[in-house]
Coordinates of C-alpha atoms in Angstrom, one line a residue:
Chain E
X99 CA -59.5 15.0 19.9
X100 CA -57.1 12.1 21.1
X101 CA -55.3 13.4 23.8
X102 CA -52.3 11.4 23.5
X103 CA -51.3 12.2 20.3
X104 CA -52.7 14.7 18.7
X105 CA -52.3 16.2 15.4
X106 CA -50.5 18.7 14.2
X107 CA -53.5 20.5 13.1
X108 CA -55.3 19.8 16.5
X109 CA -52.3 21.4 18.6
X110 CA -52.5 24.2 16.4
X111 CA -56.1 24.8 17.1
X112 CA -55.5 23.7 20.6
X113 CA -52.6 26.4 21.0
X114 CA -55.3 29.3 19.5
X115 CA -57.4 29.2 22.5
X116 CA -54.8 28.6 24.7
X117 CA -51.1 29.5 25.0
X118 CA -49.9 27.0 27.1
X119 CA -50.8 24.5 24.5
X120 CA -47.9 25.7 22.5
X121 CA -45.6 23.6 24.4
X122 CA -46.5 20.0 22.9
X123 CA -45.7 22.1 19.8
X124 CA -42.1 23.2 20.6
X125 CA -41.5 19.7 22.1
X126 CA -42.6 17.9 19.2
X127 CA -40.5 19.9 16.7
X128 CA -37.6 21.3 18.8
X129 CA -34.7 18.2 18.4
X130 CA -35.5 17.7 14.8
X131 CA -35.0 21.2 14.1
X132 CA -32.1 22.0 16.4
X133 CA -30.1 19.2 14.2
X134 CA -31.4 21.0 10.9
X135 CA -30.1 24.4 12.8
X136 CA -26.7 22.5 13.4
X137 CA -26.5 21.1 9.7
X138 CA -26.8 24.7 8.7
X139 CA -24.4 25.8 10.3
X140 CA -25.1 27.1 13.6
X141 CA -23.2 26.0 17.3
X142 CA -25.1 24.7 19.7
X143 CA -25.9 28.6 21.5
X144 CA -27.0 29.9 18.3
X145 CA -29.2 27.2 17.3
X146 CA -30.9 28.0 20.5
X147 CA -31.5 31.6 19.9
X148 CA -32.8 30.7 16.5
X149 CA -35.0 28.4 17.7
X150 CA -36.7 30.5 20.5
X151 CA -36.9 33.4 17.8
X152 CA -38.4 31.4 15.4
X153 CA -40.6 29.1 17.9
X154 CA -41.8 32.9 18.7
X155 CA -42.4 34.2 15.0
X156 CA -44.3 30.6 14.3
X157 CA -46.5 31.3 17.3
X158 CA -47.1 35.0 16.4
X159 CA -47.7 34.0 13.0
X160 CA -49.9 31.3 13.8
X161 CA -53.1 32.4 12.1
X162 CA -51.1 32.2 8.8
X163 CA -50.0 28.3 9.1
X164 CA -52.1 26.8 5.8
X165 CA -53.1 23.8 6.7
X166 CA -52.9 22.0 3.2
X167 CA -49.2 22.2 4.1
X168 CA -47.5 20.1 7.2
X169 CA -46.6 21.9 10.1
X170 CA -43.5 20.7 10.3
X171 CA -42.5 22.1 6.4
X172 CA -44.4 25.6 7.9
X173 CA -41.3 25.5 11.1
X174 CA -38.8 24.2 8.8
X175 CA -39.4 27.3 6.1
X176 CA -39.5 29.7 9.8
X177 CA -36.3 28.4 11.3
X178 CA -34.6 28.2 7.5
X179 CA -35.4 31.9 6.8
X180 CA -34.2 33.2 10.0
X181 CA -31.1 31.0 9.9
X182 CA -30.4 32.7 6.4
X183 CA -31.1 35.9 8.0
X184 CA -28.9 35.8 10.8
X185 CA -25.9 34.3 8.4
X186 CA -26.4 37.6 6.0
X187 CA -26.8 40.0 8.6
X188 CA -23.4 38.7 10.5
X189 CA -22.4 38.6 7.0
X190 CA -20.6 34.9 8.0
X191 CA -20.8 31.7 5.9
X192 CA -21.8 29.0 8.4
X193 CA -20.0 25.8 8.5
X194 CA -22.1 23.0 9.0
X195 CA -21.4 20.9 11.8
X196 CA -21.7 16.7 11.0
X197 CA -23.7 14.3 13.4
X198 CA -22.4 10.8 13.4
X199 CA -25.7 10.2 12.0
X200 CA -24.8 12.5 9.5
X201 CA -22.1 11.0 8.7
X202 CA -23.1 7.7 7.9
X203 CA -25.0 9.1 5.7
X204 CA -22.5 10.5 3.5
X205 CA -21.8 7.0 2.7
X206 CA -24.9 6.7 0.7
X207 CA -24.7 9.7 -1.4
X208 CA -21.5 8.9 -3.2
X209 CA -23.3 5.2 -3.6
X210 CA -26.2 7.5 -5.4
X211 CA -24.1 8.8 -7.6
X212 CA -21.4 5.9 -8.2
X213 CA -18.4 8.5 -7.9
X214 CA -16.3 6.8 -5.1
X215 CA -16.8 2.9 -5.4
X216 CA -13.0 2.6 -5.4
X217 CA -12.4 4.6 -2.2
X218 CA -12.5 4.0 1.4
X219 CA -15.2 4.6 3.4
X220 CA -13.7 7.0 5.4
X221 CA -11.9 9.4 2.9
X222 CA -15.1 9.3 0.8
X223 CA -17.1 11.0 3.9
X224 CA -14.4 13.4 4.2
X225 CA -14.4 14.2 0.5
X226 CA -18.5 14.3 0.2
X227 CA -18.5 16.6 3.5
X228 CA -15.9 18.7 2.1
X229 CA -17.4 18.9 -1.3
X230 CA -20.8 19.3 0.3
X231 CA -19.9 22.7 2.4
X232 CA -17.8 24.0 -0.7
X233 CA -21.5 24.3 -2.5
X234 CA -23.7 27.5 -3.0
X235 CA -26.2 27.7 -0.2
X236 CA -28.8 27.0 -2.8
X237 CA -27.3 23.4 -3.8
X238 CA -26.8 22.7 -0.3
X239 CA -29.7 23.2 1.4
X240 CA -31.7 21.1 -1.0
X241 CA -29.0 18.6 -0.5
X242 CA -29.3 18.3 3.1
X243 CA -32.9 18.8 2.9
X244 CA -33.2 16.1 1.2
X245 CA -30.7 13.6 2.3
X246 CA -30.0 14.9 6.0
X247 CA -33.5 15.9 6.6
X248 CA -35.6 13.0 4.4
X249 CA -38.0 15.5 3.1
X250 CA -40.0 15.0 -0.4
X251 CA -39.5 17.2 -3.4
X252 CA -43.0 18.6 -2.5
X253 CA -41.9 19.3 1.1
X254 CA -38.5 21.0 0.2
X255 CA -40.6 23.2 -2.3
X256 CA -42.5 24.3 0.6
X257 CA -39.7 25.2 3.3
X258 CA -37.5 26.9 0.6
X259 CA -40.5 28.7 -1.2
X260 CA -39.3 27.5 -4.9
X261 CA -41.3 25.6 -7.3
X262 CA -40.9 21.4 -7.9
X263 CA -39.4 21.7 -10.7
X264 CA -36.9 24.2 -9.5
X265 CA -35.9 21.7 -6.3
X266 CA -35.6 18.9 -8.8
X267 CA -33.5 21.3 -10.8
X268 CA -31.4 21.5 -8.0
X269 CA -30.7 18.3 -6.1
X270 CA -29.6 17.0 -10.2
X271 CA -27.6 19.8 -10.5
X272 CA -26.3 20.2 -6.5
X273 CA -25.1 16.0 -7.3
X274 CA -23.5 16.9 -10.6
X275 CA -21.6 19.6 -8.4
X276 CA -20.9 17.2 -5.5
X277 CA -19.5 14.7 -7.9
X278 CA -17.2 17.1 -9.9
X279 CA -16.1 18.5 -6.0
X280 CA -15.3 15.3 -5.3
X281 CA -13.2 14.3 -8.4
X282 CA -11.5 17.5 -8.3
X283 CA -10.6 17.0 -4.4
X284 CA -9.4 13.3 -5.4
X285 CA -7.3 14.2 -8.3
X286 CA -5.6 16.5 -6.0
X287 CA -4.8 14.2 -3.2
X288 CA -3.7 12.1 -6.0
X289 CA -0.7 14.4 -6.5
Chain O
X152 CA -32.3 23.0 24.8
X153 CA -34.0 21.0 28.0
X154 CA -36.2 24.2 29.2
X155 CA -36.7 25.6 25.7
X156 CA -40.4 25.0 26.0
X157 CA -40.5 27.1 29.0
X158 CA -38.1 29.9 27.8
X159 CA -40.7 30.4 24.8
X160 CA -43.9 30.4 26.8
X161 CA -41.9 32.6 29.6
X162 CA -40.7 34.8 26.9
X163 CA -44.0 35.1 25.1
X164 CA -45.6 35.9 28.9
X165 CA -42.9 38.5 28.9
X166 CA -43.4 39.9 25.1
X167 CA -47.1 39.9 25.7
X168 CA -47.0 38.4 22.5
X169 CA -50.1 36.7 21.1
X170 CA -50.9 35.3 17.5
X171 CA -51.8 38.1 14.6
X172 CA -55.4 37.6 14.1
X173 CA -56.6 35.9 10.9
X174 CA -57.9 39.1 9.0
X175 CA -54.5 40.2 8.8
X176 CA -53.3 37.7 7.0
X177 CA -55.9 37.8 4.7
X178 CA -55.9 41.4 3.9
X179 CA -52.1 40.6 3.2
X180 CA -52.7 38.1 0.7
X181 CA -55.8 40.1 -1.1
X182 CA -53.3 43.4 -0.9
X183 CA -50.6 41.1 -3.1
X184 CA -53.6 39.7 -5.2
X185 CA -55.2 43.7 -5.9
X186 CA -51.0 44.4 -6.7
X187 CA -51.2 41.9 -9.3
X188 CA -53.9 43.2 -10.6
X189 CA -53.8 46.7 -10.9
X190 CA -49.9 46.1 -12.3
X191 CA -51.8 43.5 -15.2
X192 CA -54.4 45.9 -15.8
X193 CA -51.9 48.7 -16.1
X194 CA -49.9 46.4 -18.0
X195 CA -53.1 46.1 -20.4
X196 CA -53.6 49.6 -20.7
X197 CA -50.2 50.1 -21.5
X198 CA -50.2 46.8 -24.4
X199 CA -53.5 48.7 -25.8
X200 CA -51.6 52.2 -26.1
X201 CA -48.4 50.5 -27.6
X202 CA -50.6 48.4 -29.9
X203 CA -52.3 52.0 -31.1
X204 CA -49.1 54.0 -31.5
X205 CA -47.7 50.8 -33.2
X206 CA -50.3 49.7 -35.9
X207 CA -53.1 52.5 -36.1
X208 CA -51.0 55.5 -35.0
X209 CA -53.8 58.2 -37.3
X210 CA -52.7 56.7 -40.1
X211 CA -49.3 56.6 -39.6
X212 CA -48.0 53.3 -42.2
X213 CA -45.2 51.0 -40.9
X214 CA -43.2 50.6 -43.3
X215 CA -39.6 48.7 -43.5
X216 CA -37.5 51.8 -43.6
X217 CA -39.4 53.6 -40.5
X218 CA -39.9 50.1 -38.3
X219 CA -37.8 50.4 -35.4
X220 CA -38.8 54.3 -34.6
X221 CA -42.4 53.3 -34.5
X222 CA -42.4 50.0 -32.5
X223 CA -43.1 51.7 -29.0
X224 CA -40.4 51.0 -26.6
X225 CA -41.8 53.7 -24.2
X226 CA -45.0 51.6 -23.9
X227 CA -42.7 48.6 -24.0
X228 CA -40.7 49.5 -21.1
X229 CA -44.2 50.1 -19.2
X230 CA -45.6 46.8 -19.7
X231 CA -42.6 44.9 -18.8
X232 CA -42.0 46.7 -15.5
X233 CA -46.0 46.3 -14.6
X234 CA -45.4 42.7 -15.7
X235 CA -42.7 42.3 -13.4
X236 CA -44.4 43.7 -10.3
X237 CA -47.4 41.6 -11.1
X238 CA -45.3 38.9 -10.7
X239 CA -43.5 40.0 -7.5
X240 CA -47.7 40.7 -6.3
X241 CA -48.4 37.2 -7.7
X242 CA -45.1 35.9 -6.3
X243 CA -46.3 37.0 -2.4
X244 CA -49.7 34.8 -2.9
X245 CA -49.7 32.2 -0.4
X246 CA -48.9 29.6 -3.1
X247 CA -47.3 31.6 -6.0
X248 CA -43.6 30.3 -4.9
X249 CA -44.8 26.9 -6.2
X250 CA -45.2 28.4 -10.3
X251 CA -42.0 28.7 -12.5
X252 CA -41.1 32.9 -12.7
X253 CA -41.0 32.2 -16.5
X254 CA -44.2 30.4 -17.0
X255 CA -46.0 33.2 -14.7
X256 CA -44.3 36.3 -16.3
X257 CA -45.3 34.5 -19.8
X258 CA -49.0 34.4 -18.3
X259 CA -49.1 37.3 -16.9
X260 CA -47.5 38.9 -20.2
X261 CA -50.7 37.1 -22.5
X262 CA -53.0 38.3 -19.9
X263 CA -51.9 42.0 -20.2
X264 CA -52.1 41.4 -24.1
X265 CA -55.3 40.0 -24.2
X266 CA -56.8 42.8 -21.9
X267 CA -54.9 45.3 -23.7
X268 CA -57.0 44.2 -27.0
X269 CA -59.8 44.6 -25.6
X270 CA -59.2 47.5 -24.0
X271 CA -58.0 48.4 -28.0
X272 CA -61.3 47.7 -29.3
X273 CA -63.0 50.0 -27.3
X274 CA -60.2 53.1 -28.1
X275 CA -58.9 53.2 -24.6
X276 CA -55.2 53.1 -26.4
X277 CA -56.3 55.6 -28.6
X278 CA -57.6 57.9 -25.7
X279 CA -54.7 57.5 -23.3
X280 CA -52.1 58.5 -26.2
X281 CA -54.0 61.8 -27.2
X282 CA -54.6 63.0 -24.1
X283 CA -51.0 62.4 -22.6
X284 CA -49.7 64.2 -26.5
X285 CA -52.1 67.2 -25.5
X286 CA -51.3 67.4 -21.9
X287 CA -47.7 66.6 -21.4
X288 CA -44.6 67.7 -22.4
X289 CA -42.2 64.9 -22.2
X290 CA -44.5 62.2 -24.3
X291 CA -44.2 63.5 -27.9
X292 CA -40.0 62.7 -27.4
X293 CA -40.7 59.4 -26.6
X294 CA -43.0 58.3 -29.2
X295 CA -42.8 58.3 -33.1
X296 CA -46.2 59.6 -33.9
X297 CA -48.0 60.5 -37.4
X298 CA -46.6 64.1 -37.1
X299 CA -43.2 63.1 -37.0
X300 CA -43.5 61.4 -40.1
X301 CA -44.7 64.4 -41.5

């Protein structure tokens, strides 16, 4: 095994026989998915809580982590499903908080989908983030699973536990939405 | 989230929590795989009983005017819930989220059908209808059989 880095798989073997190992694990994992937690919705003290539950359920579930899939798609679908949970049970609809990194990247989704060619940069970032958080959940999270987060179709399939074609489905239909939000928000500031 | 590291190994010290041991995992996915099947064998039993009552019910003729009482929703109604749970079984599998719910339920659907032919051919519809018409009460009201028609 190579030491300095080693694979997922191998710190998931490693972290079998011994506990301790589980560290590299959490360390590896935990600033990629605290900015997912954030982009979901959660402050700062909640996305921490989250985090140490799911870090937890991952570990005590770690005999069930299928290889054939990354481990990072394995946390994501943990700390996704518990972030859900915690939203339904506090019966709240999270409002996603932006990272400047975020949003720069709005800037390329209304280039995707050639809606706001016309419009300064500025007021189409604030019309994409608005759009974006006026979405169902479903539209959403493959949206910013796939633009936020960079993850394939394939990868998305496995965090959310839907098929391809259904994520493909989705991300058309979630830009189609996004796009007609968009519109509509512009036509009214129009007024 | 500088000590989150520590927090989770100090709080799995403190949980005495350790990772569920393979078997269980397996026995979870075999329990959801033996759902499936049971509910898709039901669901063949059920297509093979429908399919008696339906074209071979002792004698009984379908004709245009007496259609829609013969066709056996009961048995209908059976096969689509066992279809269902079959799916929600096959649905737990560790990879059954990656399969369209139509294109499984449509699978699982031929699969009861096919079974339930076979299960036809050797008079298990047949069987299953007389005895529940001889030992229940409630399942002469929900099926059109030849003595209706009498």
């Amino acid at each position: 095994m190579n030491s300095h880095n080693p694979t997922d798989q191998e710190l998931v073997a490693h972290t079998l026989r011994d506990r301790h190992a589980y560290r590299a694990v959490v360390e590896r994992y935990t600033q990629r998915l605290e900015k997912y937690l954030r982009r979901l919705g959660a402050d700062e003290e909640l996305a921490k809580d989250i985090l140490q539950e799911s870090f937890i359920k991952a570990y005590i579930n770690l005999n069930d982590y299928d290889a054939s899939l990354s481990l990072s798609a394995w946390l994501y679908r943990i700390v996704h499903n518990e972030t859900v949970s915690h939203f339904r049970k506090a019966r709240i609809r999270p409002e996603p908080v932006r990272h400047e990194k975020d949003l720069a990247l709005f800037d390329t989704i209304p280039d995707e989908l050639d809606i706001v060619a016309e419009a300064d940069a500025q007021s189409a970032r604030a019309a994409v983030q608005a759009a974006l958080d006026s979405l169902e959940s479903k539209y959403r999270d493959v949206l910013v699973l796939r633009f936020f987060e960079e993850k394939s179709y394939d990868e998305i399939s496995d965090i959310l536990q839907i098929p391809p074609g259904t994520v493909a489905t989705y991300i058309n239909r979630g830009k189609a939405k996004l796009k007609s939000a968009i519109r509509h928000s512009k036509a009214i500031d129009k007024q | 989230m500088k000590d989150l590291s520590q927090d989770i190994l100090t709080e799995l010290e403190s949980r005495g929590a350790s990772p569920k041991p393979r078997w269980y995992f397996v026995a979870m996915r075999a329990l959801f795989w033996l759902l499936s099947a049971v509910c898709t064998v039901v669901g063949g039993i059920a297509f093979s009983v429908g399919w008696y009552v339906f074209f071979d019910n002792d004698g009984l003729h379908v004709t245009l005017g007496n259609i829609l009482q013969v066709v056996p929703y009961a048995w209908l109604i059976v096969l689509a819930l066992f279809v269902v749970c079959a799916y929600f079984g096959f649905r737990q599998t560790r990879k059954g989220y990656k399969y369209a719910a139509p294109l499984v339920i449509v699978l699982l659907l031929a699969a009861s059908g096919a079974l339930g032919l076979v299960l036809d051919n050797y008079d298990v519809g047949q069987n299953v209808h007389k005895y529940l018409l001889s030992h229940t009460d409630f399942y002469d009201g929900l099926i059109y059989s030849s003595e209706d028609a009498d």
